Short mmCIF file of C-alpha atoms in Angstrom, two decimals:
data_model
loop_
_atom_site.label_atom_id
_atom_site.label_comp_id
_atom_site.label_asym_id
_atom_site.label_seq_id
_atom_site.Cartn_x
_atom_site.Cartn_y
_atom_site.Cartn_z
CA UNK D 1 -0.59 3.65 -11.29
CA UNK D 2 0.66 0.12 -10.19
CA UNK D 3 2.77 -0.67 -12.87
CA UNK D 4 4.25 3.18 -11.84
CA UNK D 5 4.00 2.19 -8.04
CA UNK D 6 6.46 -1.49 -9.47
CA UNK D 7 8.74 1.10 -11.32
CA UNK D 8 9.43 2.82 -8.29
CA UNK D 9 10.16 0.42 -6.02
CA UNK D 10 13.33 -0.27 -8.42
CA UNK D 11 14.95 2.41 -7.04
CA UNK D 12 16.67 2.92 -3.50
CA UNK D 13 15.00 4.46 -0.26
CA UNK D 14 16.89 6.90 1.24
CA UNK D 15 17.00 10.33 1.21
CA UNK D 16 15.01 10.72 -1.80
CA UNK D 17 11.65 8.77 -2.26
CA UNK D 18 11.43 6.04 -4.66
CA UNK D 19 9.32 7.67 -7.64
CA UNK D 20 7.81 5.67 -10.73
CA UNK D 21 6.46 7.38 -13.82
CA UNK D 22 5.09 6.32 -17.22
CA UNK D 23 4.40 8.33 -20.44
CA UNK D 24 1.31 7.62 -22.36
CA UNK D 25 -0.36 8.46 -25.49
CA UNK D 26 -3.74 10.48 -26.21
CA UNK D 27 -4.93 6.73 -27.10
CA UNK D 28 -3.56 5.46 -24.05
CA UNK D 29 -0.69 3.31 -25.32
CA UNK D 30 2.45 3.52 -22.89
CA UNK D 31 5.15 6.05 -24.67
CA UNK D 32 7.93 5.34 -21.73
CA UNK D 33 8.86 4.55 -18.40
CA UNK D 34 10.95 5.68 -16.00
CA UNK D 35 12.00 5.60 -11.61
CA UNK D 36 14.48 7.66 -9.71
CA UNK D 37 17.69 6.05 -9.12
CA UNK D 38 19.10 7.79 -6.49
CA UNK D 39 19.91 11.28 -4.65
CA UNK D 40 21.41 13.70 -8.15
CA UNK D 41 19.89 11.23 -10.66
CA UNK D 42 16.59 12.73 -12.83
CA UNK D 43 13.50 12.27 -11.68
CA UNK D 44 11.23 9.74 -12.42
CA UNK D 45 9.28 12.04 -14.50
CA UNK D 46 12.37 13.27 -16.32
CA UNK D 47 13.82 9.78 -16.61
CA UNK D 48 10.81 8.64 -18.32
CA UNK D 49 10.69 12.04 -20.68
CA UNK D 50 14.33 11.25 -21.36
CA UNK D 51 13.47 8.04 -23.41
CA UNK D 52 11.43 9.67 -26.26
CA UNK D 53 12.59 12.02 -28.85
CA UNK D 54 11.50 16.03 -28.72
CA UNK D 55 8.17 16.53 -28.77
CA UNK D 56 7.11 13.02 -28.34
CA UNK D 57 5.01 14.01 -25.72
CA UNK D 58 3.40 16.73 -26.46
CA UNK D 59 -0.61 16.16 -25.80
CA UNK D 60 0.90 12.88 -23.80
CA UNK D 61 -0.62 11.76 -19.74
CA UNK D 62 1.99 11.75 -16.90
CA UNK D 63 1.10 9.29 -14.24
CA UNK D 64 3.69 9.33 -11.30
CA UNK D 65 3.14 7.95 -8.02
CA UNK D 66 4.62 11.32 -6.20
CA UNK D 67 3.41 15.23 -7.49
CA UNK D 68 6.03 16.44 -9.88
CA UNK D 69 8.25 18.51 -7.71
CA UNK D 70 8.66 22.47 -8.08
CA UNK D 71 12.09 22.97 -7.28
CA UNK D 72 15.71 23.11 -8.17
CA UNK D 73 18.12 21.03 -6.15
CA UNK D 74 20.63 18.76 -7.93
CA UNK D 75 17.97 18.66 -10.41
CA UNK D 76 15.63 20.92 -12.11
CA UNK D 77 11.53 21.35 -11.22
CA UNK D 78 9.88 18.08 -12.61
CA UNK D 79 6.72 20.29 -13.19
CA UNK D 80 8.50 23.08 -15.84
CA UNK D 81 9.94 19.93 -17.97
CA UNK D 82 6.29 18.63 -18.28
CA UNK D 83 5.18 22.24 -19.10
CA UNK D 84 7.95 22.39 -21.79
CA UNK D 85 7.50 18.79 -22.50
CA UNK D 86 4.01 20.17 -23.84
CA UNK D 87 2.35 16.84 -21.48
CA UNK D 88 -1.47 17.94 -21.54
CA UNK D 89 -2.31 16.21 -18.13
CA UNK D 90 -1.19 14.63 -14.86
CA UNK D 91 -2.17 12.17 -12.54
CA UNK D 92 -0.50 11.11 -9.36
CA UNK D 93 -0.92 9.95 -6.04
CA UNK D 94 0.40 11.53 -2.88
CA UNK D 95 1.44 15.16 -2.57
CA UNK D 96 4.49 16.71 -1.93
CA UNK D 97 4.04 17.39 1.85
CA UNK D 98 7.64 19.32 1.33
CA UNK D 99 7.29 23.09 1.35
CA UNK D 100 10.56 23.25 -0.50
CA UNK D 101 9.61 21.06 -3.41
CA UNK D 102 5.54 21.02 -3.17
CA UNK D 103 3.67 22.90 -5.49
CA UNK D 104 3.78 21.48 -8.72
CA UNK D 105 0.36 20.41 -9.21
CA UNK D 106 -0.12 24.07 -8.76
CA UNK D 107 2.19 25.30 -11.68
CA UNK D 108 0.82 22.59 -13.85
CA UNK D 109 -2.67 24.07 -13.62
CA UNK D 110 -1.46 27.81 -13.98
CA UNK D 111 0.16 26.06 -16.84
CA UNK D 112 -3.21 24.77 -18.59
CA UNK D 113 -2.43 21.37 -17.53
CA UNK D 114 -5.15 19.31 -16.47
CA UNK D 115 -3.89 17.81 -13.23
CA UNK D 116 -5.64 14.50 -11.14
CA UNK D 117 -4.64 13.92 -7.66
CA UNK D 118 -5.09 11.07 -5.60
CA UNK D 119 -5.19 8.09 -7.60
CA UNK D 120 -4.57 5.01 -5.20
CA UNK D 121 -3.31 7.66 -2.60
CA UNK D 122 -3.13 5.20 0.03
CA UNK D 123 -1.20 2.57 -1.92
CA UNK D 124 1.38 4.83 -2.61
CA UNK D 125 1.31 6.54 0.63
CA UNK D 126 1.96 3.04 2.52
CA UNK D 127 4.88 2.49 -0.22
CA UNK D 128 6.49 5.55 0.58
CA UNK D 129 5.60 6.59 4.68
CA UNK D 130 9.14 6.58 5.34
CA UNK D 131 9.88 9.28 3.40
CA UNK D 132 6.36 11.04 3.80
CA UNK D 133 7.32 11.09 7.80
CA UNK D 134 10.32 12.44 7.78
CA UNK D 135 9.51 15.28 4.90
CA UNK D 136 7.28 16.31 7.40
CA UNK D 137 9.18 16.15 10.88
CA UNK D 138 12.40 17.49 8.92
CA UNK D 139 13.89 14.17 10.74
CA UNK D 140 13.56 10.72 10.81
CA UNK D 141 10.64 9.06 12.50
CA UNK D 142 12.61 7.72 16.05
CA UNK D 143 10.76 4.40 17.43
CA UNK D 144 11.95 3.82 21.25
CA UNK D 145 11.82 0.30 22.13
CA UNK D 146 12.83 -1.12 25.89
CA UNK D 147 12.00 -4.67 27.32
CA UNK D 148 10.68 -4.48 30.68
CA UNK D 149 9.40 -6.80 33.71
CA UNK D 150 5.74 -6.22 35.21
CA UNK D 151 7.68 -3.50 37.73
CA UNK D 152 9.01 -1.64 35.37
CA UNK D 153 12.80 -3.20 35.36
CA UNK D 154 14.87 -3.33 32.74
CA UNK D 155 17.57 -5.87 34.84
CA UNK D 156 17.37 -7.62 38.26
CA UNK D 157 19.35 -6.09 41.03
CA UNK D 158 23.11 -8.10 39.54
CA UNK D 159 22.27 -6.50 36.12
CA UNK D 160 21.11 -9.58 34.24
CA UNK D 161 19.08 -8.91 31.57
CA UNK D 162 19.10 -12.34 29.54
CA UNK D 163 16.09 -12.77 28.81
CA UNK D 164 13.62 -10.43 30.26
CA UNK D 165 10.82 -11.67 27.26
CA UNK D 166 10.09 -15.02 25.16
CA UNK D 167 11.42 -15.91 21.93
CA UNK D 168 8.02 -14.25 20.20
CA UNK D 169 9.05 -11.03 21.65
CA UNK D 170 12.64 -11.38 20.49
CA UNK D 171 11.33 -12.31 17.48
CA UNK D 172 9.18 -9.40 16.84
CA UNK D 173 12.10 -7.08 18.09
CA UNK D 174 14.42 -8.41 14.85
CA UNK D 175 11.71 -7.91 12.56
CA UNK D 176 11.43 -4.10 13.48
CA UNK D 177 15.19 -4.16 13.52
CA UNK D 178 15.37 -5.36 10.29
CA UNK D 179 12.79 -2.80 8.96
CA UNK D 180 14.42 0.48 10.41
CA UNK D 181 17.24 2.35 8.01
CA UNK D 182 19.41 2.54 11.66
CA UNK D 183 19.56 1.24 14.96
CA UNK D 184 20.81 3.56 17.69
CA UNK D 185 22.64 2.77 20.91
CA UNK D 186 24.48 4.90 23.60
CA UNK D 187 28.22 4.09 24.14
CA UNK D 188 27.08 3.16 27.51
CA UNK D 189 25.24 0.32 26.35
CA UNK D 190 27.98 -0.86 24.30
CA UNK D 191 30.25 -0.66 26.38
CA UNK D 192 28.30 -2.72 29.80
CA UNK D 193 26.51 -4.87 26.95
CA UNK D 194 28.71 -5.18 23.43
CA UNK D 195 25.18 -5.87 21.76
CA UNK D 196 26.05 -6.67 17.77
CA UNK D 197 23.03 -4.20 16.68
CA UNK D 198 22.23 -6.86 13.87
CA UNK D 199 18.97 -8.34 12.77
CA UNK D 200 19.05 -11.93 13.53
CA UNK D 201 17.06 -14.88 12.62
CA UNK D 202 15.62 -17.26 15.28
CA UNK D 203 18.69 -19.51 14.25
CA UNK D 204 21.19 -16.64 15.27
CA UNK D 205 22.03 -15.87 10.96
CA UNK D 206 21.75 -12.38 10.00
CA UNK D 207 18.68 -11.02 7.86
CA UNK D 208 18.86 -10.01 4.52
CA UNK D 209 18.19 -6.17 5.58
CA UNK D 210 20.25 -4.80 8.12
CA UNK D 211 19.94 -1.29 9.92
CA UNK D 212 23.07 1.17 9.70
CA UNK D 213 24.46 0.53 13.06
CA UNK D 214 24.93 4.31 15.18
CA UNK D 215 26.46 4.57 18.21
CA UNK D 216 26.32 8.18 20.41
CA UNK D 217 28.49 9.12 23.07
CA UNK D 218 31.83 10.75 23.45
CA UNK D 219 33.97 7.63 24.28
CA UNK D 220 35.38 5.27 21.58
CA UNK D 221 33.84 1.94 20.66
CA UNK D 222 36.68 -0.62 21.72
CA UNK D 223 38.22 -2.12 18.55
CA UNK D 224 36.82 -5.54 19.46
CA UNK D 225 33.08 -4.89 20.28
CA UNK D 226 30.66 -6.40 18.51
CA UNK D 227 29.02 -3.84 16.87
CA UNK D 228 32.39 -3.35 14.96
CA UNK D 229 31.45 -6.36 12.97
CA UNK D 230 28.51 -5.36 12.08
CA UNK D 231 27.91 -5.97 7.90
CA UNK D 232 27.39 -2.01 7.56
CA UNK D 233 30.08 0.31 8.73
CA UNK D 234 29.42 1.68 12.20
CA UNK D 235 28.27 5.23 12.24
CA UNK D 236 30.02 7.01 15.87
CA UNK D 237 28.36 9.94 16.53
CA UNK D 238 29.14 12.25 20.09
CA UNK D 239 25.36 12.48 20.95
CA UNK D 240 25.18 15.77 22.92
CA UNK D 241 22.49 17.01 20.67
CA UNK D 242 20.18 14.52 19.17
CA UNK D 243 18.17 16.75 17.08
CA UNK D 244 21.27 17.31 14.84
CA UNK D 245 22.22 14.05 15.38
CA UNK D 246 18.87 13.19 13.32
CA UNK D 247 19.80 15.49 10.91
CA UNK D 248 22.39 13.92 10.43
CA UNK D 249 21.26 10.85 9.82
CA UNK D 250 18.51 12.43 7.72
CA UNK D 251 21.30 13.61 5.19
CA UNK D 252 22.35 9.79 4.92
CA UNK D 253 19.09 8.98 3.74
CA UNK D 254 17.52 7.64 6.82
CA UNK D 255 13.77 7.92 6.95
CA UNK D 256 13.13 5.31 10.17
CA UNK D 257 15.20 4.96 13.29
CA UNK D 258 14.72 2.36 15.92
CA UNK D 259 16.36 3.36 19.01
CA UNK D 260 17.44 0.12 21.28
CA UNK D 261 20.10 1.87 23.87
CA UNK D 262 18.64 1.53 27.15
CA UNK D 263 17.15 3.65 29.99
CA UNK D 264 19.17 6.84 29.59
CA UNK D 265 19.31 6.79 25.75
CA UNK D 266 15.57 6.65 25.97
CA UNK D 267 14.80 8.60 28.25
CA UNK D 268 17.07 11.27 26.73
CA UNK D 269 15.02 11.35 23.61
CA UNK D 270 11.93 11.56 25.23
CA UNK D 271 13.11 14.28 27.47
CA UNK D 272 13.76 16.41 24.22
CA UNK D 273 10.64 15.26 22.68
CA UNK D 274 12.21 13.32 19.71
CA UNK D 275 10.16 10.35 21.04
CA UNK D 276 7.96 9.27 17.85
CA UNK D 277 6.67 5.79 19.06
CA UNK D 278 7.10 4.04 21.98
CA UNK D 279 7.30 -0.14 22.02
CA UNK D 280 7.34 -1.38 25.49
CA UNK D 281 7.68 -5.20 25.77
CA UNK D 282 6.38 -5.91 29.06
CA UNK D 283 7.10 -9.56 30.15
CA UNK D 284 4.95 -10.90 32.99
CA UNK D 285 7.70 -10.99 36.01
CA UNK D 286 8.62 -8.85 39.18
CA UNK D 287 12.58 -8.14 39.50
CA UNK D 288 12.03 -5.22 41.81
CA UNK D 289 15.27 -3.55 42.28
CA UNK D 290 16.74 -0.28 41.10
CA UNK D 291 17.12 -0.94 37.35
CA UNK D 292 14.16 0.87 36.14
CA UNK D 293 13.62 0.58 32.45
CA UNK D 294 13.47 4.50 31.59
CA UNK D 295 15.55 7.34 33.57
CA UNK D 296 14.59 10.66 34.31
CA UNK D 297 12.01 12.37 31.24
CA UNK D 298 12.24 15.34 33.23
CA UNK D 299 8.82 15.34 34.60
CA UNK D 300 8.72 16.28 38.33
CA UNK D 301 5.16 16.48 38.98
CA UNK D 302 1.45 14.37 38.10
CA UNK D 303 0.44 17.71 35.86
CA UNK D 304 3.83 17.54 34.40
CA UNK D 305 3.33 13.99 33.12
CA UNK D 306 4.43 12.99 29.42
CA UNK D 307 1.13 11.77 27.79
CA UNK D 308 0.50 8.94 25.34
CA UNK D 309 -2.00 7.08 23.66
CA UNK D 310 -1.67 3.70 22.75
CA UNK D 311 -2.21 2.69 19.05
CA UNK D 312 -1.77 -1.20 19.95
CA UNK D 313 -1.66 -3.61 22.69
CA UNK D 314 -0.72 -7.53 21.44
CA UNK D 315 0.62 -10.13 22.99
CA UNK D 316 3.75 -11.85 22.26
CA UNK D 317 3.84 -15.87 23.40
CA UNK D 318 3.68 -15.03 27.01
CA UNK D 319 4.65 -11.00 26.72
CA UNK D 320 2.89 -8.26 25.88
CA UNK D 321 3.84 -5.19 23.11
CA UNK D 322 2.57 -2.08 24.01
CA UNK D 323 2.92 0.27 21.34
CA UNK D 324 2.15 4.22 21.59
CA UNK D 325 2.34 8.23 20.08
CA UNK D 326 2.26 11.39 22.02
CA UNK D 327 -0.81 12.10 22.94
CA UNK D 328 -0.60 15.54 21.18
CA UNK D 329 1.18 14.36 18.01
CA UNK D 330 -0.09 16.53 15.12
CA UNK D 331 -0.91 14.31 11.72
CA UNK D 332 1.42 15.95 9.99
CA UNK D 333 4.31 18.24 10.94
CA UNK D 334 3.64 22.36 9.97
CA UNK D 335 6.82 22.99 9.15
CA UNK D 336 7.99 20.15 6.49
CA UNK D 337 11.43 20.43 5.04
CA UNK D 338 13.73 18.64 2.08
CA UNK D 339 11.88 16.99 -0.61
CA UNK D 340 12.66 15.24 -4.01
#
């Protein structure tokens, strides 16, 4: 299962996950290999079959990192070219949380095919929790993140902003840039701000990874802001519904989005409970004023409050990164959708 877990990580993350599979004999010998490329490539499963001539692997193991899927989408079911493969057992990882695709484990068995789940589950669930997330949401996973003073401001009274938190903060804020598949900001923020939406070294050089750059709102990005020369194309979307905004974005492949687009942005994503994670860097100062870091959530009461819990608390040089879920979050969303 590792040397499947290395296969897979050869192939891309996006809409798809990244799948590793390997062939071998009754004797244990390795037969073939094989990883998904790519959205309308074969399976890893299928890729590996591919490599050895019919009936090859008849009476043959399967070990993939992700259950062979039970579906046709640009491809056929993984799970009916094992059966007619004539592989006599499986063994994966993680299940297919997609109710689309999920189910092959199932057939296999119906199928006299002696199936093993969970083999280094967690392994291969870290690898691929991108992808697990947003099969399960239908969307990608949104992470909200704001810098703050001790009063809850975003800017002093002028609108300065520059810097609210330390260099550790800042720093911490380009990793998580540089980790998301897109960065969002409103075109209100672009426009009072021109932020580049890049992830930057502490030298001011770009990273090696860098998040698709999205901008929502209704009025055009000037042709000489900053986010225009951005090393991925700029993605302008109008905004006035986020949900399929997130599909959207979903259909590009994007599994994690880290929202950076101030205090109506956010607050517009909480208010329509898109809100996935929170990360509030709270730098010990008192601006006072009327910049408050989030706008109206839409709560107008104490009993109406938006709830919760935080998952970490750490401190940052001098600043403080409080990170947190709904209260209510679910584990896992009922109603998954998509898949392999």
């Amino acid at each position: 299962m590792g040397r499947a877990r290395d296969l897979a990580l050869l192939g891309p993350r996006g809409i798809n996950p990244q799948v590793g599979a390997i062939v071998l004999s009754p004797t244990g010998d390795v037969l073939a290999e094989g990883w998904h490329r790519g959205a309308g490539t074969p399976h890893a499963e299928v890729d590996a079959l591919s490599r050895l001539a019919p009936g090859a692997a008849r009476g043959a193991t399967m070990v993939v990192t992700l259950e062979p899927c039970n579906h046709t989408g640009r491809t056929g079911p993984c799970a009916l070219a094992l059966i007619e493969a004539g592989v006599a057992r499986v063994v994966y990882a993680v299940e297919d949380p997609a109710e689309v695709s999920g189910g092959g484990a199932e057939r296999l068995r119906a199928h006299g095919i002696e199936v093993e789940p969970g083999v280094r589950a967690d392994e291969i669930r870290t690898m691929i929790a991108g992808w697990l997330d947003a099969a399960r949401r239908g969307r990608p996973h949104v992470s909200i993140k704001w810098a703050q003073s001790l009063d809850g401001r975003a800017a002093a009274a002028d609108g300065s902003s520059r810097w609210i938190t330390g260099p550790d903060a800042r720093r911490d804020v380009h990793r998580r840039r540089a980790d998301a598949d897109a960065i969002v900001a409103g075109i209100g923020t672009i426009l009072a701000d021109d932020p580049a939406l890049t992830a930057r070294a502490e030298d001011g050089s770009l990273l090696p990874t860098q998040p698709l750059p999205v901008v929502l709102g209704r009025r055009g990005v000037p042709a000489d802001a900053a986010v225009r020369r951005h090393p991925r194309e700029l993605l302008h979307l109008d905004g006035t519904d986020l949900a399929d905004a997130l599909s959207q974005l979903r259909r590009r492949g994007i599994q994690r989005v880290f929202v950076e687009g101030g205090p109506t942005l956010a607050a517009s994503f909480v208010r329509a409970g898109l809100a996935d994670e929170l990360l509030v860097y709270v730098s010990p100062i008192l601006l006072g004023g009327p910049r408050v870091a989030l706008d109206d959530v839409g709560v107008g009461s104490i009993a109406a409050a938006r709830r919760f819990a935080f998952t970490d608390v750490r401190p940052l040089g001098a600043d403080v990164l409080f990170t947190a879920v709904p209260a209510d979050a679910p584990a896992s969303d009922p109603s998954p959708q998509g898949g392999r």
